[in-house]
Amino acid sequence: MPANWTAQLIAKLHLNRISKKQLAEQLGYTPEYVSMVLNGHRNPNGAEAEFSKALDELIQKKQNGGT
């Protein structure tokens, strides 16, 4: 079962129109691995902080006119 933080992160992805693929690229992971973490199939230490930071960076880039 996925952790609560993953649902919040996925909602934030949707609200900001950012794909899991974009998040994976920002993290330096494969989209498949990111999907496994977000679906609760993997639970690496520090994932919540790492994924949240990467998403916040993507949102900031988007707000500053990036892709």
PDB file of C-alpha atoms in Angstrom, residues 1-56:
ATOM      1  CA  MET A   1       0.000   0.000   0.000  1.00  0.00           C
ATOM      2  CA  PRO A   2       1.425   3.402  -0.941  1.00  0.00           C
ATOM      3  CA  ALA A   3       2.350   5.867   1.781  1.00  0.00           C
ATOM      4  CA  ASN A   4       0.134   8.929   2.277  1.00  0.00           C
ATOM      5  CA  TRP A   5       2.823  11.259   0.991  1.00  0.00           C
ATOM      6  CA  THR A   6       2.719   9.613  -2.428  1.00  0.00           C
ATOM      7  CA  ALA A   7      -0.954  10.518  -2.906  1.00  0.00           C
ATOM      8  CA  GLN A   8      -0.184  14.122  -2.022  1.00  0.00           C
ATOM      9  CA  LEU A   9       2.771  14.181  -4.393  1.00  0.00           C
ATOM     10  CA  ILE A  10       0.722  12.690  -7.250  1.00  0.00           C
ATOM     11  CA  ALA A  11      -1.989  15.301  -6.659  1.00  0.00           C
ATOM     12  CA  LYS A  12       0.658  18.027  -6.800  1.00  0.00           C
ATOM     13  CA  LEU A  13       1.962  16.544 -10.067  1.00  0.00           C
ATOM     14  CA  HIS A  14      -1.519  16.709 -11.603  1.00  0.00           C
ATOM     15  CA  LEU A  15      -2.288  20.205 -10.323  1.00  0.00           C
ATOM     16  CA  ASN A  16       0.939  21.514 -11.838  1.00  0.00           C
ATOM     17  CA  ARG A  17       0.660  19.464 -15.044  1.00  0.00           C
ATOM     18  CA  ILE A  18       3.955  17.706 -14.467  1.00  0.00           C
ATOM     19  CA  SER A  19       4.361  14.118 -15.631  1.00  0.00           C
ATOM     20  CA  LYS A  20       5.936  11.239 -13.765  1.00  0.00           C
ATOM     21  CA  LYS A  21       8.431  11.100 -16.625  1.00  0.00           C
ATOM     22  CA  GLN A  22       9.470  14.703 -15.968  1.00  0.00           C
ATOM     23  CA  LEU A  23       9.815  13.924 -12.263  1.00  0.00           C
ATOM     24  CA  ALA A  24      11.929  10.875 -13.087  1.00  0.00           C
ATOM     25  CA  GLU A  25      14.218  12.974 -15.291  1.00  0.00           C
ATOM     26  CA  GLN A  26      14.608  15.560 -12.517  1.00  0.00           C
ATOM     27  CA  LEU A  27      15.480  12.801 -10.040  1.00  0.00           C
ATOM     28  CA  GLY A  28      17.780  10.943 -12.419  1.00  0.00           C
ATOM     29  CA  TYR A  29      15.719   7.756 -12.150  1.00  0.00           C
ATOM     30  CA  THR A  30      13.775   5.758 -14.690  1.00  0.00           C
ATOM     31  CA  PRO A  31      10.043   6.456 -14.989  1.00  0.00           C
ATOM     32  CA  GLU A  32       9.431   2.815 -14.046  1.00  0.00           C
ATOM     33  CA  TYR A  33      11.300   3.192 -10.749  1.00  0.00           C
ATOM     34  CA  VAL A  34       9.462   6.423  -9.906  1.00  0.00           C
ATOM     35  CA  SER A  35       6.179   4.650 -10.612  1.00  0.00           C
ATOM     36  CA  MET A  36       7.156   1.754  -8.326  1.00  0.00           C
ATOM     37  CA  VAL A  37       7.903   4.177  -5.484  1.00  0.00           C
ATOM     38  CA  LEU A  38       4.715   6.183  -5.997  1.00  0.00           C
ATOM     39  CA  ASN A  39       2.634   2.980  -6.139  1.00  0.00           C
ATOM     40  CA  GLY A  40       4.168   1.617  -2.941  1.00  0.00           C
ATOM     41  CA  HIS A  41       6.136  -1.235  -4.525  1.00  0.00           C
ATOM     42  CA  ARG A  42       9.427   0.315  -3.375  1.00  0.00           C
ATOM     43  CA  ASN A  43      10.015   2.271  -0.174  1.00  0.00           C
ATOM     44  CA  PRO A  44      13.554   3.672  -0.229  1.00  0.00           C
ATOM     45  CA  ASN A  45      14.821   5.687   2.730  1.00  0.00           C
ATOM     46  CA  GLY A  46      14.490   9.418   2.183  1.00  0.00           C
ATOM     47  CA  ALA A  47      12.213   9.080  -0.841  1.00  0.00           C
ATOM     48  CA  GLU A  48       9.590  11.490   0.473  1.00  0.00           C
ATOM     49  CA  ALA A  49      12.083  14.336   0.923  1.00  0.00           C
ATOM     50  CA  GLU A  50      13.932  13.576  -2.317  1.00  0.00           C
ATOM     51  CA  PHE A  51      10.801  13.353  -4.470  1.00  0.00           C
ATOM     52  CA  SER A  52       9.214  16.418  -2.862  1.00  0.00           C
ATOM     53  CA  LYS A  53      12.346  18.496  -3.397  1.00  0.00           C
ATOM     54  CA  ALA A  54      12.574  17.446  -7.049  1.00  0.00           C
ATOM     55  CA  LEU A  55       8.908  18.257  -7.629  1.00  0.00           C
ATOM     56  CA  ASP A  56       9.269  21.663  -5.973  1.00  0.00           C
TER      57      ASP A  56
END
